[in-house]
Short mmCIF file of C-alpha atoms in Angstrom, two decimals:
data_model
loop_
_atom_site.label_atom_id
_atom_site.label_comp_id
_atom_site.label_asym_id
_atom_site.label_seq_id
_atom_site.Cartn_x
_atom_site.Cartn_y
_atom_site.Cartn_z
CA MET A 1 0.00 0.00 0.00
CA VAL A 2 1.20 3.51 -0.85
CA THR A 3 1.54 5.56 2.33
CA SER A 4 2.98 8.81 0.99
CA ALA A 5 1.05 11.94 1.91
CA PRO A 6 -1.13 13.44 -0.82
CA SER A 7 0.65 16.15 -2.78
CA GLY A 8 -2.41 18.35 -3.29
CA LEU A 9 -1.38 18.81 -6.93
CA GLY A 10 -3.18 15.93 -8.56
CA PRO A 11 -1.93 13.26 -11.00
CA LEU A 12 -2.24 15.60 -14.01
CA SER A 13 -0.25 18.43 -12.44
CA GLY A 14 1.86 20.15 -15.10
CA LEU A 15 -0.35 19.09 -18.02
CA ARG A 16 -1.25 22.11 -20.15
CA VAL A 17 -4.71 22.02 -21.71
CA LEU A 18 -5.97 24.63 -24.17
CA GLU A 19 -9.77 24.68 -24.29
CA PHE A 20 -11.70 26.45 -27.02
CA ALA A 21 -14.97 27.32 -25.28
CA GLY A 22 -18.03 25.32 -26.22
CA ILE A 23 -21.00 23.70 -24.50
CA GLY A 24 -21.71 20.34 -22.92
CA PRO A 25 -19.17 17.53 -23.01
CA GLY A 26 -16.10 19.58 -24.01
CA PRO A 27 -16.28 21.86 -20.96
CA HIS A 28 -17.21 18.88 -18.79
CA ALA A 29 -14.08 17.03 -19.89
CA CYS A 30 -11.98 20.07 -19.08
CA ILE A 31 -13.54 20.32 -15.61
CA LEU A 32 -12.45 16.76 -14.90
CA LEU A 33 -8.95 17.40 -16.24
CA ALA A 34 -8.68 20.53 -14.08
CA ASP A 35 -9.98 18.62 -11.05
CA LEU A 36 -7.04 16.23 -11.41
CA GLY A 37 -4.52 19.05 -11.51
CA ALA A 38 -4.23 19.96 -15.20
CA ASP A 39 -3.56 23.61 -16.05
CA VAL A 40 -6.58 24.41 -18.20
CA VAL A 41 -6.75 27.71 -20.11
CA ARG A 42 -10.04 28.58 -21.80
CA VAL A 43 -10.22 30.67 -24.97
CA GLN A 44 -13.54 32.28 -25.81
CA ARG A 45 -15.00 35.05 -27.95
CA PRO A 46 -14.78 38.62 -26.67
CA GLY A 47 -17.85 39.76 -24.78
CA THR A 48 -19.11 36.28 -23.86
CA TRP A 49 -17.74 36.21 -20.31
CA ARG A 50 -19.80 37.75 -17.52
CA GLN A 51 -17.68 38.84 -14.58
CA GLY A 52 -19.12 38.22 -11.14
CA ARG A 53 -21.65 35.58 -12.24
CA PRO A 54 -21.02 32.02 -10.99
CA ASP A 55 -20.09 29.68 -13.83
CA PRO A 56 -20.02 26.03 -12.72
CA PHE A 57 -18.79 25.03 -16.20
CA GLY A 58 -15.79 27.35 -15.81
CA ARG A 59 -14.68 25.65 -12.63
CA GLY A 60 -11.00 24.96 -12.13
CA ARG A 61 -9.68 26.90 -15.15
CA GLN A 62 -6.34 28.54 -14.49
CA ALA A 63 -6.96 31.39 -16.90
CA LEU A 64 -9.58 32.81 -19.23
CA VAL A 65 -8.50 34.46 -22.48
CA GLU A 66 -10.74 36.40 -24.84
CA LEU A 67 -9.61 36.16 -28.47
CA ASP A 68 -11.32 37.00 -31.74
CA LEU A 69 -10.36 33.93 -33.76
CA LYS A 70 -11.65 35.48 -36.98
CA ASP A 71 -9.04 38.21 -36.64
CA ALA A 72 -5.46 37.54 -37.78
CA GLY A 73 -4.06 38.85 -34.51
CA GLY A 74 -6.38 36.67 -32.44
CA ARG A 75 -5.46 33.59 -34.47
CA ALA A 76 -1.76 34.34 -34.05
CA GLU A 77 -2.15 34.58 -30.28
CA ALA A 78 -4.14 31.33 -30.25
CA LEU A 79 -1.39 29.56 -32.22
CA GLU A 80 1.18 30.78 -29.71
CA LEU A 81 -0.86 29.05 -26.99
CA VAL A 82 -1.16 25.94 -29.16
CA ALA A 83 2.63 25.85 -29.43
CA ARG A 84 2.95 25.66 -25.64
CA ALA A 85 0.05 23.29 -24.87
CA ASP A 86 0.03 19.54 -24.35
CA VAL A 87 -3.65 19.08 -25.18
CA LEU A 88 -6.17 21.04 -27.23
CA VAL A 89 -9.93 20.52 -26.76
CA GLU A 90 -12.54 21.82 -29.21
CA GLY A 91 -16.18 20.95 -29.81
CA PHE A 92 -17.09 22.74 -33.04
CA ARG A 93 -18.65 21.12 -36.10
CA PRO A 94 -16.15 19.51 -38.49
CA GLY A 95 -14.26 22.08 -40.55
CA VAL A 96 -14.80 25.08 -38.27
CA MET A 97 -11.33 25.01 -36.73
CA GLU A 98 -9.77 24.40 -40.15
CA GLY A 99 -11.62 27.45 -41.46
CA LEU A 100 -10.12 29.52 -38.67
CA GLY A 101 -6.61 28.34 -39.46
CA LEU A 102 -6.50 26.37 -36.20
CA GLY A 103 -7.16 22.85 -37.44
CA PRO A 104 -4.87 19.89 -36.75
CA ALA A 105 -2.62 20.55 -39.75
CA ASP A 106 -2.02 24.14 -38.61
CA ALA A 107 -1.58 23.08 -34.98
CA PHE A 108 0.90 20.27 -35.66
CA VAL A 109 3.14 22.65 -37.60
CA ARG A 110 3.51 24.66 -34.41
CA ASN A 111 3.45 21.72 -32.00
CA PRO A 112 4.02 18.17 -33.33
CA ARG A 113 3.54 16.74 -29.82
CA LEU A 114 0.05 18.18 -29.39
CA VAL A 115 -2.86 15.88 -28.54
CA TYR A 116 -5.75 17.43 -30.47
CA GLY A 117 -9.08 16.44 -28.86
CA ARG A 118 -12.19 16.86 -31.02
CA MET A 119 -15.64 16.44 -29.43
CA THR A 120 -18.68 16.08 -31.69
CA GLY A 121 -21.96 14.22 -31.75
CA TRP A 122 -21.69 12.55 -35.14
CA GLY A 123 -17.89 12.42 -35.56
CA GLN A 124 -15.47 14.08 -37.95
CA GLU A 125 -16.68 12.12 -40.99
CA GLY A 126 -19.77 10.34 -42.28
CA PRO A 127 -22.89 11.61 -44.08
CA TRP A 128 -24.34 13.15 -40.90
CA SER A 129 -21.14 14.76 -39.60
CA ALA A 130 -22.19 18.32 -40.48
CA ARG A 131 -25.74 18.01 -39.09
CA ALA A 132 -26.94 19.73 -35.94
CA GLY A 133 -27.92 17.48 -33.05
CA HIS A 134 -28.16 16.98 -29.33
CA ASP A 135 -27.79 14.07 -26.92
CA ILE A 136 -31.26 12.72 -27.71
CA ASN A 137 -30.45 12.57 -31.43
CA TYR A 138 -27.08 10.89 -30.98
CA ILE A 139 -28.48 8.10 -28.83
CA SER A 140 -31.60 7.71 -31.00
CA ILE A 141 -29.75 6.14 -33.92
CA THR A 142 -27.61 3.81 -31.79
CA GLY A 143 -30.46 1.73 -30.34
CA VAL A 144 -29.88 3.13 -26.85
CA LEU A 145 -32.86 5.49 -26.70
CA ASN A 146 -35.22 2.83 -28.03
CA ALA A 147 -34.21 0.55 -25.16
CA ILE A 148 -35.04 3.00 -22.35
CA GLY A 149 -38.63 2.97 -21.12
CA ARG A 150 -41.39 0.67 -20.00
CA SER A 151 -43.20 -1.96 -22.02
CA GLY A 152 -45.94 -0.51 -24.19
CA GLU A 153 -44.75 3.06 -23.62
CA ARG A 154 -42.60 5.43 -25.69
CA PRO A 155 -38.83 5.72 -25.16
CA VAL A 156 -37.71 8.00 -22.31
CA PRO A 157 -34.72 10.37 -22.74
CA PRO A 158 -32.24 9.62 -19.90
CA ILE A 159 -31.50 13.32 -19.27
CA ASN A 160 -28.33 13.95 -21.35
CA LEU A 161 -26.04 11.58 -19.50
CA VAL A 162 -25.61 8.81 -22.07
CA GLY A 163 -24.70 10.80 -25.19
CA ASP A 164 -23.15 14.05 -23.95
CA TYR A 165 -21.30 12.82 -20.90
CA GLY A 166 -21.09 9.03 -20.87
CA GLY A 167 -20.54 8.62 -24.60
CA GLY A 168 -19.02 12.07 -25.06
CA SER A 169 -16.77 13.64 -22.45
CA MET A 170 -15.74 10.32 -20.90
CA PHE A 171 -14.57 8.91 -24.23
CA LEU A 172 -12.87 12.20 -25.08
CA LEU A 173 -10.92 11.94 -21.82
CA PHE A 174 -10.16 8.27 -22.45
CA GLY A 175 -8.80 9.14 -25.88
CA ILE A 176 -6.76 12.10 -24.65
CA LEU A 177 -5.10 10.14 -21.87
CA ALA A 178 -4.41 7.20 -24.23
CA ALA A 179 -2.81 9.57 -26.76
CA LEU A 180 -0.68 11.15 -24.03
CA TYR A 181 0.51 7.69 -22.97
CA GLU A 182 1.38 6.78 -26.55
CA ARG A 183 3.24 10.09 -26.97
CA GLN A 184 5.73 8.95 -24.35
CA ARG A 185 6.89 6.26 -26.80
CA SER A 186 6.59 8.04 -30.14
CA GLY A 187 7.17 11.66 -29.14
CA GLU A 188 4.31 12.60 -31.48
CA GLY A 189 0.84 13.99 -30.97
CA GLN A 190 -2.32 12.98 -32.81
CA VAL A 191 -6.01 13.77 -33.29
CA VAL A 192 -8.58 12.20 -30.97
CA ASP A 193 -11.94 12.02 -32.78
CA ALA A 194 -14.47 11.52 -29.97
CA ALA A 195 -18.01 11.08 -31.31
CA MET A 196 -20.98 10.64 -29.01
CA VAL A 197 -22.54 8.08 -31.36
CA ASP A 198 -19.41 5.92 -31.06
CA GLY A 199 -19.24 6.30 -27.30
CA ALA A 200 -22.93 5.49 -26.80
CA VAL A 201 -22.53 2.26 -28.78
CA ALA A 202 -19.44 1.33 -26.74
CA LEU A 203 -21.34 1.96 -23.50
CA SER A 204 -24.06 -0.46 -24.62
CA HIS A 205 -21.62 -3.35 -25.11
CA LEU A 206 -23.54 -5.60 -22.70
CA VAL A 207 -26.71 -5.29 -24.78
CA TRP A 208 -24.96 -6.00 -28.08
CA ALA A 209 -23.13 -8.95 -26.55
CA SER A 210 -26.33 -10.53 -25.25
CA ARG A 211 -28.68 -9.86 -28.19
CA GLY A 212 -27.53 -12.94 -30.07
CA ARG A 213 -28.75 -15.35 -27.39
CA GLY A 214 -32.39 -14.34 -27.72
CA PRO A 215 -34.88 -13.72 -24.88
CA ALA A 216 -35.54 -17.43 -24.29
CA LEU A 217 -31.90 -17.89 -23.27
CA GLY A 218 -31.72 -14.71 -21.22
CA GLY A 219 -30.54 -12.54 -24.10
CA TRP A 220 -31.69 -9.04 -24.90
CA SER A 221 -34.98 -8.35 -26.64
CA ASP A 222 -35.61 -5.15 -28.59
CA GLU A 223 -39.08 -5.10 -27.04
CA ARG A 224 -38.65 -2.29 -24.54
CA GLY A 225 -39.31 -2.99 -20.86
CA THR A 226 -39.15 -6.79 -21.08
CA ASN A 227 -35.50 -7.43 -20.17
CA THR A 228 -33.77 -7.97 -16.86
CA LEU A 229 -32.22 -4.49 -16.68
CA ASP A 230 -34.87 -2.30 -18.33
CA SER A 231 -37.76 -2.65 -15.83
CA GLY A 232 -38.95 -5.98 -17.24
CA ALA A 233 -37.80 -8.02 -14.24
CA PRO A 234 -39.60 -7.60 -10.90
CA PHE A 235 -36.26 -7.80 -9.08
CA TYR A 236 -34.78 -4.87 -11.05
CA ASP A 237 -37.26 -2.02 -10.95
CA VAL A 238 -38.53 0.98 -9.00
CA TYR A 239 -41.53 0.71 -6.65
CA GLU A 240 -43.77 3.38 -5.16
CA THR A 241 -44.07 3.56 -1.38
CA ALA A 242 -46.96 4.57 0.87
CA ASP A 243 -45.92 8.25 0.85
CA GLY A 244 -45.64 8.52 -2.93
CA LEU A 245 -41.85 8.16 -2.98
CA TYR A 246 -39.82 5.30 -4.43
CA MET A 247 -37.44 2.44 -3.67
CA ALA A 248 -34.94 1.01 -6.17
CA VAL A 249 -34.57 -2.77 -6.33
CA GLY A 250 -31.60 -4.49 -8.00
CA ALA A 251 -31.69 -7.94 -6.41
CA ILE A 252 -30.39 -9.95 -9.38
CA GLU A 253 -28.32 -12.62 -7.66
CA PRO A 254 -30.26 -15.36 -5.79
CA GLN A 255 -28.81 -14.51 -2.37
CA PHE A 256 -29.83 -10.86 -2.77
CA TYR A 257 -33.25 -11.88 -4.08
CA ALA A 258 -33.75 -14.02 -0.97
CA GLU A 259 -32.90 -11.04 1.24
CA LEU A 260 -35.38 -8.89 -0.74
CA LEU A 261 -38.21 -11.36 -0.18
CA ASP A 262 -37.34 -11.63 3.51
CA GLY A 263 -37.38 -7.86 3.89
CA LEU A 264 -40.71 -7.60 2.09
CA GLY A 265 -42.16 -10.38 4.23
CA ILE A 266 -42.98 -12.55 1.21
CA ASP A 267 -42.73 -16.33 1.44
CA PRO A 268 -40.53 -17.47 -1.48
CA ASP A 269 -42.65 -20.62 -1.84
CA SER A 270 -45.64 -18.42 -2.68
CA LEU A 271 -43.91 -17.06 -5.79
CA PRO A 272 -42.92 -18.54 -9.15
CA PRO A 273 -39.17 -19.09 -9.71
CA GLN A 274 -37.20 -15.83 -9.87
CA HIS A 275 -36.33 -16.07 -13.57
CA ASP A 276 -39.70 -17.36 -14.81
CA ARG A 277 -40.35 -14.55 -17.30
CA ALA A 278 -43.90 -15.69 -18.00
CA HIS A 279 -44.82 -14.87 -14.40
CA TRP A 280 -42.81 -11.67 -13.98
CA PRO A 281 -45.94 -9.45 -14.15
CA GLU A 282 -47.54 -11.46 -11.36
CA THR A 283 -44.44 -11.22 -9.16
CA LYS A 284 -44.05 -7.53 -9.90
CA GLN A 285 -47.61 -6.90 -8.69
CA ARG A 286 -46.85 -8.72 -5.43
CA PHE A 287 -43.80 -6.52 -4.92
CA ALA A 288 -45.73 -3.35 -5.78
CA ASP A 289 -48.46 -4.19 -3.26
CA ALA A 290 -45.88 -4.88 -0.57
CA PHE A 291 -43.94 -1.65 -1.11
CA ARG A 292 -47.11 0.45 -0.99
CA ALA A 293 -47.70 -0.74 2.58
CA LYS A 294 -44.86 1.32 4.10
CA THR A 295 -43.17 4.69 3.59
CA ARG A 296 -39.82 5.14 1.89
CA ALA A 297 -38.21 5.90 5.24
CA GLU A 298 -39.60 2.72 6.76
CA TRP A 299 -38.35 0.60 3.85
CA THR A 300 -34.96 2.32 4.02
CA ASP A 301 -34.64 1.31 7.67
CA ILE A 302 -35.68 -2.25 6.87
CA PHE A 303 -33.16 -2.70 4.06
CA VAL A 304 -30.21 -0.67 5.37
CA GLY A 305 -28.82 -3.72 7.15
CA ARG A 306 -29.61 -6.24 4.41
CA ASP A 307 -27.72 -7.24 1.27
CA ALA A 308 -30.89 -6.94 -0.78
CA CYS A 309 -29.62 -4.31 -3.23
CA THR A 310 -32.63 -2.19 -2.28
CA THR A 311 -32.19 1.54 -1.70
CA PRO A 312 -34.23 4.76 -1.55
CA VAL A 313 -34.62 6.85 -4.69
CA LEU A 314 -33.40 10.32 -3.71
CA SER A 315 -33.85 13.61 -5.53
CA PHE A 316 -30.93 15.89 -6.37
CA ALA A 317 -32.01 18.04 -3.43
CA GLU A 318 -31.89 15.05 -1.09
CA ALA A 319 -28.72 13.35 -2.35
CA PRO A 320 -26.15 15.56 -0.52
CA GLY A 321 -27.82 14.64 2.78
CA ASN A 322 -27.37 10.90 2.28
CA ASP A 323 -25.18 9.58 5.10
CA HIS A 324 -22.87 7.59 2.80
CA LEU A 325 -22.32 10.43 0.33
CA ALA A 326 -21.85 12.89 3.17
CA ALA A 327 -19.25 10.64 4.83
CA ARG A 328 -17.32 10.49 1.55
CA SER A 329 -17.65 14.25 0.99
CA THR A 330 -18.98 13.50 -2.50
CA PHE A 331 -20.45 16.99 -2.88
CA ALA A 332 -18.98 20.46 -2.49
CA GLU A 333 -20.37 23.98 -2.65
CA ILE A 334 -18.40 26.11 -5.09
CA ASP A 335 -19.42 29.70 -5.77
CA GLY A 336 -22.71 28.99 -4.03
CA VAL A 337 -23.50 26.02 -6.28
CA VAL A 338 -23.61 22.45 -4.94
CA GLN A 339 -21.69 20.16 -7.29
CA HIS A 340 -19.44 17.10 -7.34
CA ARG A 341 -16.06 16.84 -5.73
CA THR A 342 -13.14 15.34 -7.63
CA ALA A 343 -13.57 11.78 -8.90
CA PRO A 344 -11.91 9.33 -8.92
CA ARG A 345 -9.68 9.51 -5.84
CA PHE A 346 -5.95 8.92 -5.61
CA SER A 347 -3.86 7.59 -2.73
CA ARG A 348 -0.60 9.42 -3.44
CA THR A 349 -1.33 12.35 -5.74
CA ALA A 350 -4.67 13.46 -4.39
CA PRO A 351 -5.60 16.82 -5.91
CA GLY A 352 -6.77 19.74 -3.82
CA ALA A 353 -10.42 20.71 -3.52
CA PRO A 354 -11.90 22.04 -6.77
CA GLY A 355 -12.30 25.78 -6.98
CA PRO A 356 -14.22 28.33 -9.04
CA GLY A 357 -13.12 29.59 -12.42
CA PRO A 358 -11.11 32.76 -13.11
CA GLN A 359 -12.45 36.03 -11.75
CA GLU A 360 -10.93 38.09 -14.57
CA THR A 361 -9.53 37.65 -18.05
CA THR A 362 -5.82 37.16 -18.73
CA ASP A 363 -3.57 38.45 -21.51
CA ALA A 364 -2.70 35.51 -23.76
CA ALA A 365 0.90 36.70 -24.07
CA THR A 366 1.51 36.04 -20.35
CA ILE A 367 0.34 32.41 -20.30
CA TRP A 368 2.71 29.43 -20.13
CA ARG A 369 5.82 31.56 -20.52
CA ASP A 370 7.93 29.53 -18.10
#
C-alpha cells in the first residue's frame, strides 16, 4: 500500500490544456482534467464572459483568455498558446477550426507533440457529420434510446447523461489520456476524434453482446421494458411507497433476491421461480403491493442492514444529505452552487479541492511563458 502523503497537486499536475470554449461535453471534460490538476486555459470570444456571475462550467480553469479567432491577430495569439500546450480541446462542427486556421494541420506545424481532442456528436466524418444534433439525437440512432422505457410506452430520454457525458466527455478523456501515454513512446501527438454516437454504442456493449442469445436464453430483446435491466424483471425495478416516494430494487443474484423477499415479508414458496419470465408481471404486482404498505423511510430502515440491493430513490435536493455520500464528501459547494467533488480519488497524488473559475480575463501573451 502507498503511504505517501497526498501532494495536493493531482496526477495531471503540469499538463497544459488549451480549451476552445463550447458547450456540454467539451467543458465537462476540461472540468475533470482541471480537477485532477491539469492547467486548463479557456479561450472564448470577446464579450461572452460575464464577470461576477457564478459559472459552474468554468470551474478549475487557471486562466480565461478572450480572443477573436476570426481576426489575424487573435489567431496568431491562439497559435502561440497551441505551441505551448500539451492538449487542445474543441467541440465545433467539423471544418470550423480548419476554417479559422486552427485545425490539426495548422496546430501540428507549431506543435508536433500536441494531442488534439475533437468532441462532436456525429464524428469528424460520415454523411451526418455536419448536421446539428443533441444528446437525444445521438443516442436515438444507436439503439440506446429505443431501449429505455417501459413496455408498451414510448422511449424516455435519460436526461443527457448517455450521449453528452457518458458517450461524449468520458470517451474524449479516455482518448486524450491514451494519446498522451502513446506520446511517451513516439514523441508525437495525434487527433482524438471523440463522437458521441461511437461512445454510446461502446457503452451499450452488454446489450450488443447478449442480443444474439435471444430472450428465451436470457438474451436481450428489442421489445422495450421486457428485459432484466430495463424494468422488465420484478427484481430490477422501481416501486412506489406509501408516501408517494420510491425504492430502487436491484436484487439480481439469488442470495440478494432471498434477502429482498425476507425484507418484504414474502414467502418465497408463494412465488414462481425468480427467472420465470412468463410470471414476472404477477411477481411484480406482489412486490408493488408490498412496497405500498410502508413509507420510503420505513423501507430504508428495513433494508439498510440487508444485502438486498434495495435503496431509496433520492432527488438531487436530497442526495447531498445521504449519510454515505456525506461521509465520503462527495459533494462540495463552489461559488454557491452544490456540485461534485473530484472523482476518482488517488492515494498518493490526491488533488486539492476544486475551486471556481477565473475572476478576470488574462492576456494571452503572459500564459505558459515559463
